[in-house]
Structures are given as C-alpha cells and as structure tokens.
PDB file of C-alpha atoms in Angstrom:
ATOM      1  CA  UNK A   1      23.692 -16.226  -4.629  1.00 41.00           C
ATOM      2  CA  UNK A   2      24.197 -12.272  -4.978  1.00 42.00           C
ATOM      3  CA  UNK A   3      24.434 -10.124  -7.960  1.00 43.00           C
ATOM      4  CA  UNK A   4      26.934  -7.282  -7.839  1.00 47.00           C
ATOM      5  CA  UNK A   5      27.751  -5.758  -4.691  1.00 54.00           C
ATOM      6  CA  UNK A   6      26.645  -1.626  -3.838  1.00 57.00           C
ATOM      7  CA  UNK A   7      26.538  -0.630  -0.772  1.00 62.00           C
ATOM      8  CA  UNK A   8      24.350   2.325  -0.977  1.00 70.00           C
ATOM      9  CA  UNK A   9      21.701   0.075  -2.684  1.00 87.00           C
ATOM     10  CA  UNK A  10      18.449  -1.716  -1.314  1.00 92.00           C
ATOM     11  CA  UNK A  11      19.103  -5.505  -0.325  1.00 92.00           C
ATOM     12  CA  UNK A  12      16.445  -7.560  -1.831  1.00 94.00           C
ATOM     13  CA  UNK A  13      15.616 -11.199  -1.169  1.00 93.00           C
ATOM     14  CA  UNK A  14      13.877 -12.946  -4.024  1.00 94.00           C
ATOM     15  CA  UNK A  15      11.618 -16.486  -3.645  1.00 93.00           C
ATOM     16  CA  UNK A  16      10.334 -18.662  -6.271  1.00 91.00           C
ATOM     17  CA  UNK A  17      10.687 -22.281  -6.374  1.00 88.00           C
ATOM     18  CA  UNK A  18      10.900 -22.498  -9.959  1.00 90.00           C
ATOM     19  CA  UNK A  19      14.487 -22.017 -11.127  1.00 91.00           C
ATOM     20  CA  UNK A  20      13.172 -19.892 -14.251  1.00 91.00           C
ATOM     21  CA  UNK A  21      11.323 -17.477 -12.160  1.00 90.00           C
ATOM     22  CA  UNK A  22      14.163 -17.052  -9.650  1.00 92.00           C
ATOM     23  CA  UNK A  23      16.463 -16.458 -12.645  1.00 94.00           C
ATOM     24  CA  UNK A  24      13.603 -13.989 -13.933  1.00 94.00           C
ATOM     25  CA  UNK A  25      13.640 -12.167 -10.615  1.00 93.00           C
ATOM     26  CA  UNK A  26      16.625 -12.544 -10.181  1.00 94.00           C
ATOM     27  CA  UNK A  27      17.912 -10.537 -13.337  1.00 95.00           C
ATOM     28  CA  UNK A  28      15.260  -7.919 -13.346  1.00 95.00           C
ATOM     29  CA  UNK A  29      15.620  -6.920  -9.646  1.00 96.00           C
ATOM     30  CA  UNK A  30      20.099  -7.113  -9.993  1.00 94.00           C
ATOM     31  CA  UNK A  31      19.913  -5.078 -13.248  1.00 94.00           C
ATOM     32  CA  UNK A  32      18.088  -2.029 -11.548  1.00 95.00           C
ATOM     33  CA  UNK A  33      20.117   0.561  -9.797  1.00 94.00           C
ATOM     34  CA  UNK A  34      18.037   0.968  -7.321  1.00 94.00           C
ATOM     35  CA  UNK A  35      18.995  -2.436  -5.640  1.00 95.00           C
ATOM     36  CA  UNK A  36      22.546  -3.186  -3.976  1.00 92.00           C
ATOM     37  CA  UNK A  37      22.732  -6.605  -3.444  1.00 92.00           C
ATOM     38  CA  UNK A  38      19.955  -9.788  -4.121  1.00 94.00           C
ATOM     39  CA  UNK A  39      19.620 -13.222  -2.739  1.00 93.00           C
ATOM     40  CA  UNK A  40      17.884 -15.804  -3.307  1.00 94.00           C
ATOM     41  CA  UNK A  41      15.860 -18.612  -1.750  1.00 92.00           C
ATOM     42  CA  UNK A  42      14.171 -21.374  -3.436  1.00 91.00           C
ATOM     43  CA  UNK A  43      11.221 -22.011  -0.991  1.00 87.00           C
ATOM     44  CA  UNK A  44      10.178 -20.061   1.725  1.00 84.00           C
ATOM     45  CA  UNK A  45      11.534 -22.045   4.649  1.00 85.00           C
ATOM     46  CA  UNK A  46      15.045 -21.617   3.252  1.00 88.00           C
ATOM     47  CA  UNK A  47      14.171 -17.476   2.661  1.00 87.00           C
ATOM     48  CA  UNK A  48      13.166 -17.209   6.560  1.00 86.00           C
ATOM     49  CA  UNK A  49      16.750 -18.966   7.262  1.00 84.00           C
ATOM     50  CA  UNK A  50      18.377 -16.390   5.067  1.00 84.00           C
ATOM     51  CA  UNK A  51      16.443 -13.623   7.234  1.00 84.00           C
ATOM     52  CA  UNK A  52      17.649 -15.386  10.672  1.00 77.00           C
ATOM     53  CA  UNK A  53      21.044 -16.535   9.851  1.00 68.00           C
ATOM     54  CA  UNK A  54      24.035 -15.345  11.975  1.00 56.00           C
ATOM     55  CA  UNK A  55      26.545 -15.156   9.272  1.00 51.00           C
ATOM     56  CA  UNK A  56      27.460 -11.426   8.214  1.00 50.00           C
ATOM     57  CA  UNK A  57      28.916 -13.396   4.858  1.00 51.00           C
ATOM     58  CA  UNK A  58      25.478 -15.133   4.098  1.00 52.00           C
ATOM     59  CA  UNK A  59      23.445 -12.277   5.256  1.00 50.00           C
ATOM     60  CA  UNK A  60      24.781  -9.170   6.568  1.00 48.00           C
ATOM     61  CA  UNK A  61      23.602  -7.828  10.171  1.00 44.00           C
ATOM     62  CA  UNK A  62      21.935  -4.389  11.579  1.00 44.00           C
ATOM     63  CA  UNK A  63      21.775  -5.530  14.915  1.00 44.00           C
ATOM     64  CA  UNK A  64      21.059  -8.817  16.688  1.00 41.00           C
ATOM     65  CA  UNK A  65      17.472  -9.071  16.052  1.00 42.00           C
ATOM     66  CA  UNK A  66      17.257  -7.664  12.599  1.00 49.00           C
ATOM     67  CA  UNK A  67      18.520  -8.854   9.403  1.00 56.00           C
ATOM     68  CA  UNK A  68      19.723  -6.073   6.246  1.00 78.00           C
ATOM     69  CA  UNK A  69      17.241  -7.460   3.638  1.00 89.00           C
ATOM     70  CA  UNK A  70      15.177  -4.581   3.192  1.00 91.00           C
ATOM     71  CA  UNK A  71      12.501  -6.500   1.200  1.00 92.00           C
ATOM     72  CA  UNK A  72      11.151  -9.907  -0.013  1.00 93.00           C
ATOM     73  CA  UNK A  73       9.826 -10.338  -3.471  1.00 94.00           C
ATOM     74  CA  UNK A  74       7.980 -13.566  -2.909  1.00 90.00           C
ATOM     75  CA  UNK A  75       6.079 -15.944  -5.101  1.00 87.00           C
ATOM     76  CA  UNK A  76       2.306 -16.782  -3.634  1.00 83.00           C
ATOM     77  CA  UNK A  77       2.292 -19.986  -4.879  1.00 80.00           C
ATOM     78  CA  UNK A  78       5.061 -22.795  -3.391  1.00 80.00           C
ATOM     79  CA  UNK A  79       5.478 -25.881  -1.696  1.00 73.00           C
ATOM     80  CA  UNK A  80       5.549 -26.651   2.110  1.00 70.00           C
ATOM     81  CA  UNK A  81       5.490 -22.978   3.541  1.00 73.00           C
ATOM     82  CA  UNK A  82       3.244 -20.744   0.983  1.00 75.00           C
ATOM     83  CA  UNK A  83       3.948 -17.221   0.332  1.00 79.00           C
ATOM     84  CA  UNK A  84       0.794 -16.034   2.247  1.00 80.00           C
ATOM     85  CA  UNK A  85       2.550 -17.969   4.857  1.00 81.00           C
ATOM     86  CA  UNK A  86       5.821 -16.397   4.759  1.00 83.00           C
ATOM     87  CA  UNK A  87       4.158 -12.968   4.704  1.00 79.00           C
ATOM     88  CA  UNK A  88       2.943 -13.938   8.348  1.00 79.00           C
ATOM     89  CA  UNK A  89       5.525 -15.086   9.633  1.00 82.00           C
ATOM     90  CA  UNK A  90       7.485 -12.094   8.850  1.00 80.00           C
ATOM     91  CA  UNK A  91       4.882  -9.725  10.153  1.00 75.00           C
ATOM     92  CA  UNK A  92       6.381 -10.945  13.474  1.00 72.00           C
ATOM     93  CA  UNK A  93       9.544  -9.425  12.966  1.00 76.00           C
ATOM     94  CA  UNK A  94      10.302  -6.323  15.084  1.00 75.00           C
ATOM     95  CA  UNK A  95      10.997  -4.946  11.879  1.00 79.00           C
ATOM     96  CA  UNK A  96      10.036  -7.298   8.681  1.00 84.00           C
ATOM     97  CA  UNK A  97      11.397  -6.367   5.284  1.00 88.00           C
ATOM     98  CA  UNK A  98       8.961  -4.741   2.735  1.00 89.00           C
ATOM     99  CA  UNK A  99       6.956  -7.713   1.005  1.00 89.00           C
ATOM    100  CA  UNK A 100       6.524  -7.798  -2.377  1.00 90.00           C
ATOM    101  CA  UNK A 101       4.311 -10.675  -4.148  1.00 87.00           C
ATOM    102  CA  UNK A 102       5.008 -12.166  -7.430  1.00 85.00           C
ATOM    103  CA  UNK A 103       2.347 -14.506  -8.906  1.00 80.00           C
ATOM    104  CA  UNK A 104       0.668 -15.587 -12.055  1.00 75.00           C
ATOM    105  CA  UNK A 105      -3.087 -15.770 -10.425  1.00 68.00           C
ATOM    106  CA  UNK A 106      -5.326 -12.701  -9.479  1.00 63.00           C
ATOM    107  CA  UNK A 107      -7.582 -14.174  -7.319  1.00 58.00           C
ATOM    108  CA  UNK A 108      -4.539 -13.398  -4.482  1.00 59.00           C
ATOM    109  CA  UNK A 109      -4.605 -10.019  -4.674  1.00 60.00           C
ATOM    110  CA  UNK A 110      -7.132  -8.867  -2.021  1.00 60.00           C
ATOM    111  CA  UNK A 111      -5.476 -11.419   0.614  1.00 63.00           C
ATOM    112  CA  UNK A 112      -1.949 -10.431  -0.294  1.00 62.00           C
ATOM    113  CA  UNK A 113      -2.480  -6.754   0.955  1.00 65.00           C
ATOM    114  CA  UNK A 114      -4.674  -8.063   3.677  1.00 65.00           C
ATOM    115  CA  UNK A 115      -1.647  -9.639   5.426  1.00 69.00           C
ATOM    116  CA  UNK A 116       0.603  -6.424   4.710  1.00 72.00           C
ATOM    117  CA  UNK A 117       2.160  -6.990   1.100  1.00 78.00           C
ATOM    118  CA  UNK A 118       3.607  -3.261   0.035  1.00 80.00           C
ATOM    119  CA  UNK A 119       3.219  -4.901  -3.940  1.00 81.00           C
ATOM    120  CA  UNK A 120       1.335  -7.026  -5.857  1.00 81.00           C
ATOM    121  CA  UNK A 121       3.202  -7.937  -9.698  1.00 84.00           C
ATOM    122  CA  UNK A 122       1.724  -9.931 -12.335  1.00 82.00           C
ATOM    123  CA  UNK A 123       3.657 -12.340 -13.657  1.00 82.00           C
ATOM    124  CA  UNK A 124       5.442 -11.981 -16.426  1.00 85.00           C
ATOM    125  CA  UNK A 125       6.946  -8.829 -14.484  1.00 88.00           C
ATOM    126  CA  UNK A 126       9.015  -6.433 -16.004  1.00 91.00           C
ATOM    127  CA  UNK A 127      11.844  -4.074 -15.755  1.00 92.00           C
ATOM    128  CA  UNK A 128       9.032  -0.923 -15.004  1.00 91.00           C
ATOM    129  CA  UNK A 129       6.562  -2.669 -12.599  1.00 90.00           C
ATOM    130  CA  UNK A 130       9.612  -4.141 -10.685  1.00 93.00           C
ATOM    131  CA  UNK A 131      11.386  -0.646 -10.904  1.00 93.00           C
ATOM    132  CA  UNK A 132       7.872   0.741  -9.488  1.00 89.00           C
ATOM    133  CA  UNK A 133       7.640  -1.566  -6.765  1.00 90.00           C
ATOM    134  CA  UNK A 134      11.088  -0.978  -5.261  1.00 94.00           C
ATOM    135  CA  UNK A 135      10.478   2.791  -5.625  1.00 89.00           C
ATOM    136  CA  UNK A 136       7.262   1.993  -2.946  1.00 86.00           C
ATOM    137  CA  UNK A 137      10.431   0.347  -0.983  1.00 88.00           C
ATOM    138  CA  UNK A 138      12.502   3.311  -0.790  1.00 89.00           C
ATOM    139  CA  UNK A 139      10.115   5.698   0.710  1.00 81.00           C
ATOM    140  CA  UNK A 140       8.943   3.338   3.041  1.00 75.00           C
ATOM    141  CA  UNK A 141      12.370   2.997   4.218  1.00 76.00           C
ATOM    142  CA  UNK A 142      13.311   6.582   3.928  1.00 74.00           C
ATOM    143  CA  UNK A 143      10.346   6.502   6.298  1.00 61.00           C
ATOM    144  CA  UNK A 144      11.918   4.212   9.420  1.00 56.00           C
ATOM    145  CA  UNK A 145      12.299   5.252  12.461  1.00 43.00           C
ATOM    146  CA  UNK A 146      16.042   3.996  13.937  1.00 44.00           C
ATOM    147  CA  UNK A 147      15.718   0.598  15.478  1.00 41.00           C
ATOM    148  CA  UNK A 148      14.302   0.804  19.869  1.00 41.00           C
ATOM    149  CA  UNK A 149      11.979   3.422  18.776  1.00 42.00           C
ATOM    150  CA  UNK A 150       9.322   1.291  17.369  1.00 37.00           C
ATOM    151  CA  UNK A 151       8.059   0.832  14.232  1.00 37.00           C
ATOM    152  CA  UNK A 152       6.761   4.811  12.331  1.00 39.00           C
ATOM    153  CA  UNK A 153       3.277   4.558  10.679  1.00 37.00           C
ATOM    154  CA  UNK A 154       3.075   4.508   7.165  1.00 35.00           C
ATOM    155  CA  UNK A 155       2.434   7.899   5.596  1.00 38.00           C
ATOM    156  CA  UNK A 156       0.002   8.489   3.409  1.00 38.00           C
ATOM    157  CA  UNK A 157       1.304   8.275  -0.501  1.00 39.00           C
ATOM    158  CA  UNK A 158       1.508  11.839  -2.763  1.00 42.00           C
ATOM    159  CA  UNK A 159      -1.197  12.774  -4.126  1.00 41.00           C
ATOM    160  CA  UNK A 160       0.801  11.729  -7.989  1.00 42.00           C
ATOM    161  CA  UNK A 161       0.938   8.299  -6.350  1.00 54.00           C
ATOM    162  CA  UNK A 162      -2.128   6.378  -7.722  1.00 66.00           C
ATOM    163  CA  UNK A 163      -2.894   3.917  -5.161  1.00 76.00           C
ATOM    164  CA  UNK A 164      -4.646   0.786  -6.472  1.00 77.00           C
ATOM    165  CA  UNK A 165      -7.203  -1.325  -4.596  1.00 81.00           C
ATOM    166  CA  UNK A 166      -8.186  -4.756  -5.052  1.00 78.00           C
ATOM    167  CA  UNK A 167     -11.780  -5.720  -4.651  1.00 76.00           C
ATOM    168  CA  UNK A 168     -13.889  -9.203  -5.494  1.00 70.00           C
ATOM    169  CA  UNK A 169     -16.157  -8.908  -7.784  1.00 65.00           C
ATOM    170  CA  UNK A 170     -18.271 -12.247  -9.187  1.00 59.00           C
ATOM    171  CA  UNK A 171     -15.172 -14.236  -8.853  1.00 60.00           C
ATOM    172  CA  UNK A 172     -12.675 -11.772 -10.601  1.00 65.00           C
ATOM    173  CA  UNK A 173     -10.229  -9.513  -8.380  1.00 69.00           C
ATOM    174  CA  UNK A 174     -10.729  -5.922 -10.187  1.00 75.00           C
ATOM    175  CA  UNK A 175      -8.034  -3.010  -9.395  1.00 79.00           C
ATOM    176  CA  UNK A 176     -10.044   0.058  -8.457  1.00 83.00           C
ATOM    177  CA  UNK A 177      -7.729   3.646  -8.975  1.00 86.00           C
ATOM    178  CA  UNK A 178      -8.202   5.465  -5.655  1.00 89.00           C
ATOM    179  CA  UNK A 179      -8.742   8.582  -7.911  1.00 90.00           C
ATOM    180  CA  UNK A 180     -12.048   6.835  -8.993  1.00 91.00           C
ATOM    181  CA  UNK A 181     -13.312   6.726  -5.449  1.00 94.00           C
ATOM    182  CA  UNK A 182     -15.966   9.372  -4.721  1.00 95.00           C
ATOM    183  CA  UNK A 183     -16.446   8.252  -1.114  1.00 96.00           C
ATOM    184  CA  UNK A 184     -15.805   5.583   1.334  1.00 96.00           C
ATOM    185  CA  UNK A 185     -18.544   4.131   3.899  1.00 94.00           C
ATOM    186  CA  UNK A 186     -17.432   2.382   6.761  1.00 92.00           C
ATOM    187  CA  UNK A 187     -19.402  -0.570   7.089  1.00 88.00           C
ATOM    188  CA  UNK A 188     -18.092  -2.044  10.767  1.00 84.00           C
ATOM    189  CA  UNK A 189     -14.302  -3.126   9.984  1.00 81.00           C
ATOM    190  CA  UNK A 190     -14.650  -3.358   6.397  1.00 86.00           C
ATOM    191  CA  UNK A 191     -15.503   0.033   4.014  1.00 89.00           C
ATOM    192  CA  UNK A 192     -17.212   0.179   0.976  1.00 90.00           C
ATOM    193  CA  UNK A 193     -16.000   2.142  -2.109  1.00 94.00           C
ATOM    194  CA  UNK A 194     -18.139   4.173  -3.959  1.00 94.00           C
ATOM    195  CA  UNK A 195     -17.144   5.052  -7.416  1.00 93.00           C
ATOM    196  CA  UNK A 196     -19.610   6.175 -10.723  1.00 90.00           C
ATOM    197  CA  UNK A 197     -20.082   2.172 -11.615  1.00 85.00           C
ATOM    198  CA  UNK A 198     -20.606   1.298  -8.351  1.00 87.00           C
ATOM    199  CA  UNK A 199     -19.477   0.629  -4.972  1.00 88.00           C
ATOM    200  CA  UNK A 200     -17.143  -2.133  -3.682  1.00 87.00           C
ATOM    201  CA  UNK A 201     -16.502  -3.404   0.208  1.00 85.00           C
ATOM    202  CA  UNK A 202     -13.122  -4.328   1.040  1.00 84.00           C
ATOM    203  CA  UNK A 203     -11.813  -5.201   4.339  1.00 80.00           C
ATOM    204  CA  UNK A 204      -9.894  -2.425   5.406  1.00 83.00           C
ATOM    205  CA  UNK A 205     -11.770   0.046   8.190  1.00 86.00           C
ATOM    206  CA  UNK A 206     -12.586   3.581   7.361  1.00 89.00           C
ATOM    207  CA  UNK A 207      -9.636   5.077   9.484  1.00 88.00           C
ATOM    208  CA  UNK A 208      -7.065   3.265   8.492  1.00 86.00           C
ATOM    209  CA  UNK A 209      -8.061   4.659   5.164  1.00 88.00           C
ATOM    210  CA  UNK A 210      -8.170   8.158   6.798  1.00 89.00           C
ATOM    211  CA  UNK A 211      -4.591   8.163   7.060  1.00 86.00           C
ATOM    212  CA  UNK A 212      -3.388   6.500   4.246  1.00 84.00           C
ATOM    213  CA  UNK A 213      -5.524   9.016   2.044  1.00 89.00           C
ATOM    214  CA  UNK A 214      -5.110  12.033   3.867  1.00 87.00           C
ATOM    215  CA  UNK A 215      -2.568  13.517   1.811  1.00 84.00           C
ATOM    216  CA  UNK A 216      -4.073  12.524  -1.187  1.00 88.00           C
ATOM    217  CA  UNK A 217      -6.917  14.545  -0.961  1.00 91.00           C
ATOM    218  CA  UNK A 218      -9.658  12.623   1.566  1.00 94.00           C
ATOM    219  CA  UNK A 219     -11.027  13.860   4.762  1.00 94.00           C
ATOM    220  CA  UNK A 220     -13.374  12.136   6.850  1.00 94.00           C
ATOM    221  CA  UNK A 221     -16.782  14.232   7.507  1.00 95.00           C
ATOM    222  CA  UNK A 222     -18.588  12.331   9.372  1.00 94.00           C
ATOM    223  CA  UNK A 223     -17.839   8.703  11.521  1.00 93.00           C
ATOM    224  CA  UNK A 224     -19.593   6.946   8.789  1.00 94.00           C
ATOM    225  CA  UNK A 225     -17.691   8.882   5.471  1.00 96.00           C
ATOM    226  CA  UNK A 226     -14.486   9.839   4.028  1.00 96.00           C
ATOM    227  CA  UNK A 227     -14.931  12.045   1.160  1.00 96.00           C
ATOM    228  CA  UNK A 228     -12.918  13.094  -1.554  1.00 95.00           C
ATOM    229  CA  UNK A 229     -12.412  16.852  -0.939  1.00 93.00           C
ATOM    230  CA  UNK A 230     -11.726  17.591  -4.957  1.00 91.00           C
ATOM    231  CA  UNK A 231     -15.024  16.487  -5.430  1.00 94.00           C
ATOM    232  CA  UNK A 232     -17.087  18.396  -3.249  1.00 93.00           C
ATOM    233  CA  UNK A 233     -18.980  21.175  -5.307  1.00 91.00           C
ATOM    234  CA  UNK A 234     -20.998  22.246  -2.135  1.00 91.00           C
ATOM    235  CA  UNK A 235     -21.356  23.073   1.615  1.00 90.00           C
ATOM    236  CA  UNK A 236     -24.921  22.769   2.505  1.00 90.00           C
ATOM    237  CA  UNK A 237     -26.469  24.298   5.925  1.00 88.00           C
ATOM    238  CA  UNK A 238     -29.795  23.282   7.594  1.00 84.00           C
ATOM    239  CA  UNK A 239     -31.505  23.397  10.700  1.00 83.00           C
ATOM    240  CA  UNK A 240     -29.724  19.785  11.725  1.00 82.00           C
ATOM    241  CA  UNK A 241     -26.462  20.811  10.478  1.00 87.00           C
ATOM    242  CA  UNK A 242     -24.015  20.788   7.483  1.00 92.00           C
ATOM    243  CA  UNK A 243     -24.059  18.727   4.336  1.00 93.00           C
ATOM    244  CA  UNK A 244     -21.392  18.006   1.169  1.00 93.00           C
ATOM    245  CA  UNK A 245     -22.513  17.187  -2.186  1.00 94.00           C
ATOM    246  CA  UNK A 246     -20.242  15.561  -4.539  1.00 95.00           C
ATOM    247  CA  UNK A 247     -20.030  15.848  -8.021  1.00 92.00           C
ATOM    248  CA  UNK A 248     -17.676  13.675 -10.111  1.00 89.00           C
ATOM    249  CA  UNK A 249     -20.778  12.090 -11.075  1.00 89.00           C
ATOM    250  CA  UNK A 250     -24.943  11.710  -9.841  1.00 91.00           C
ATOM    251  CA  UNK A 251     -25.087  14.614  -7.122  1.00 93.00           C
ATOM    252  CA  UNK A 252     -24.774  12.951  -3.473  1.00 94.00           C
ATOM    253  CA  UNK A 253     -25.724  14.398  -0.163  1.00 95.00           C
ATOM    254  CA  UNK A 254     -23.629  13.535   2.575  1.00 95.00           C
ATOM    255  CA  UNK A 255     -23.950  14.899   6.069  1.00 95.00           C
ATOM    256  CA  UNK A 256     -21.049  16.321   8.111  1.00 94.00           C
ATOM    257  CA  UNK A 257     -20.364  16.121  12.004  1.00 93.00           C
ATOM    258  CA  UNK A 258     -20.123  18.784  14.385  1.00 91.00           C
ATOM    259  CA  UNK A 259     -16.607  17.489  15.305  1.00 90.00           C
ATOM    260  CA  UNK A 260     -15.553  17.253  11.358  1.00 91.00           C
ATOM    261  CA  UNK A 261     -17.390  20.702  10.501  1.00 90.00           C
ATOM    262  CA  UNK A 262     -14.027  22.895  11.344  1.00 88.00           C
ATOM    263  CA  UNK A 263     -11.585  21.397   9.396  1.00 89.00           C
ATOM    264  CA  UNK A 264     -13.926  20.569   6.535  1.00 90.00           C
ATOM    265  CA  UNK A 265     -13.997  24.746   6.421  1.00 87.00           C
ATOM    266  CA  UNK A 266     -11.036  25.109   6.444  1.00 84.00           C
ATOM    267  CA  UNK A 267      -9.667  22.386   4.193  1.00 83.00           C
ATOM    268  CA  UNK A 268     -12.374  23.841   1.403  1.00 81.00           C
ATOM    269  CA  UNK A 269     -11.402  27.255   1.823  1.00 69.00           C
ATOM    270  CA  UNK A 270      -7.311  26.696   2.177  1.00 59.00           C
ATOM    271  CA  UNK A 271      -7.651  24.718  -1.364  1.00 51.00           C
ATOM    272  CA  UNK A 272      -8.377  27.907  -3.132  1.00 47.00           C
ATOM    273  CA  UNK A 273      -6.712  30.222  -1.647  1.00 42.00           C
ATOM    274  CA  UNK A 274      -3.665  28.346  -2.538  1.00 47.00           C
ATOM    275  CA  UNK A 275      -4.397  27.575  -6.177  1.00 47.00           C
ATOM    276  CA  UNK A 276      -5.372  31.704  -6.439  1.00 44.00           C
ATOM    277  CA  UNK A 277      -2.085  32.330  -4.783  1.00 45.00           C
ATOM    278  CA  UNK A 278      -0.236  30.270  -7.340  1.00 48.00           C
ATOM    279  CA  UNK A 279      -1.612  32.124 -10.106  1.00 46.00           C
TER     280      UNK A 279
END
C-alpha cells in the first residue's frame, strides 16, 4: 500500500479508481524525494476511511482528530463518491490535507479551485508537474500553525511563483498567468480580470485576491480595483482626487480612494528607492 518509508518526507494519499492511474500516481509521487510515504485508495469512500482510521499501522496519527496525510492527489472523475465530492467532505476537517486533482478533462478546472484544490494536473502527469505540485504542498505546510490554534491564512505566493487562473470561456476552461492581469474589478462576489485580450470574471471576490496577490505585486486602490503596481506609469491629481494609469498595454485611468491614497504613495515611491539602492 506504501512505497518506501522516510520519515522526514510529505505523506501523500493518492485516488484513482483505475488500477493504471493509481500505479501511474503511484510511481511518480514514491519516486520523488520530496514525499515520505504514499497510500493509496481506489475510490474515494475507501480514501476518507484511510483519513479516519484509528490504526497508527494503516495510517499514522498527529492527534485524535487529525490524520498524517499531508495531501490527497485525487482523480475528479470516479464512481459512487466523486472527487469534487471528496474535496468537500474534507474541507470539514479541522485541518484537511492539501488537495491535489488529477484528471483527463478541463472543463473541471474552475470548480476544482472553487472548492479549495491547492493543484490542478493534466493527465498524463509527469515527474515535473507532480514535483511542482508537491512543492505548493510544502510551503503550505511550512505555513501551519500547530494544531488548537486554528487554521493560518494562506500567504500570498512569491512574486517568481506564477499563479495560474482558470476562467470559462465559450465552453473551453483557459489558464490566465496572473502576470498577464493588468487589473481586477470586483463585480459583487465574483472579479473580473482584465488583461490586453480581454477581461475574464471568475468567482473569487476582490479581497480574497488582495491577499493572495499582495506580495506579488497588487494593491487595491480603490473598493472597486486591485491594480498591478509594476504597471502603473502614473499618479494623476485632480480636483476630485487621485488617479493611476496603467500601461502594459491601451492607457487606463483608474481612480484611487482617499483611504488607499497613502499606501499607494508609498508603495510607488518605496519600489524605486529600493531598485536605486540595489544598484
């Protein structure tokens, strides 16, 4: 059921109900040093029983509430319990393993990080996208908070971390690079992406963004805008207040808050100061 045994390394559960995918999974995930130990569950209902069981032999315990697997890679598509399914379920854990989906269909993507999936691999995976994947794993988990002191916040990725986004478009599920988003518009809980082809709504609200992209170079200006500050060529002042324009493509006008003004200044002026100081 497990490949060899380290310590030290990540515990991964893998779940496919074909045996040749399993095997697949299998192989990849027990042939990367980053992971110390993988299981293995051939549906989901037996992978929650894995995650619940009692016996330190079958499973291995942290505590009494919370199993060692520190993530699920899951296929989307099984009998009985689905993946989607599974990835609920688990949300309801006091603290659920990372969730990584593994499918052969696109049209999942947007829903699979709708319900909290840290990954989303195209089958036929491979040695780098898995090895990618369980790097994602690692610094959430280097990012945990001990157990009774609730659950940390993600932190926003580095700025060398290209996050990817999927979006609906006609039918087809397109991955946007967050370094080809100019700006984000919050449009009630959903936000839309604007990018030099376009713009894109997904349904993920505007701060929730804020934090996840604060690191990597967005600030929000306004109630209404996240911007991305590497983009802003200049600081505008009128009689109703401040303004950004963007370049990175057709000039845009955006206005700025009196509550966002401050840091905006700042944040534009630190920027330079730093890159002249590294000179």
């Amino acid at each position: 059921m497990s490949t060899r045994e380290n310590p030290a390394g990540l515990v991964v559960l893998a779940v496919d109900d074909e045996r040749a995918g399993l095997d697949e999974m299998k192989f990849l995930l027990g042939s990367n040093p980053r992971v110390g130990r993988v299981l293995t569950a051939f549906d989901a209902a037996e992978a929650l029983r894995l995650l619940r069981s009692d016996d330190p032999e079958l499973i291995g315990r942290r505590d009494e509430d919370e199993s060692i697997v520190d993530a699920v890679f899951a296929d989307v598509s099984m009998p009985g319990l689905s993946g989607m399914e599974l990835a609920r379920v688990l949300t309801a854990f006091r603290n659920p393993p990372a969730l990584v989906f593994i499918t052969g269909h696109e049209e999942n993507a947007l829903e699979a990080f709708e319900v909290g999936a840290l990954d989303y691999i195209m089958k036929p995976a491979n040695a780098d996208r898995v090895d990618r994947a369980l790097r994602g794993i690692e610094k959430n988990k280097q990012q945990a908070v001990p157990a009774g002191n609730g659950p940390k916040p993600l932190e926003a990725p580095a700025p060398d971390d290209d996050e990817v986004i999927p979006v609906e478009l006609a039918g087809t599920t397109r991955m946007i690079p967050r370094k080809e988003v100019r700006w984000v518009e919050a449009q009630g809980d959903y936000a839309r992406l604007h990018t030099t082809e376009g713009s894109h709504l997904v349904r993920i609200p505007l701060a929730q963004l804020e934090e996840r992209w604060g690191e990597a170079g967005f600030l929000r200006i306004h109630r209404s805008f996240l911007v991305s500050l590497a983009l802003v060529t200049e600081l505008r002042m009128s009689s109703s207040g401040y303004s950004v324009v963007l370049g990175g493509g057709p000039p845009k006008e955006l206005p700025v808050s009196r509550r966002h003004t401050r840091e905006l200044k700042d944040r534009l002026v630190k920027a330079p100061r730093d890159n002249w100081g590294q000179q």
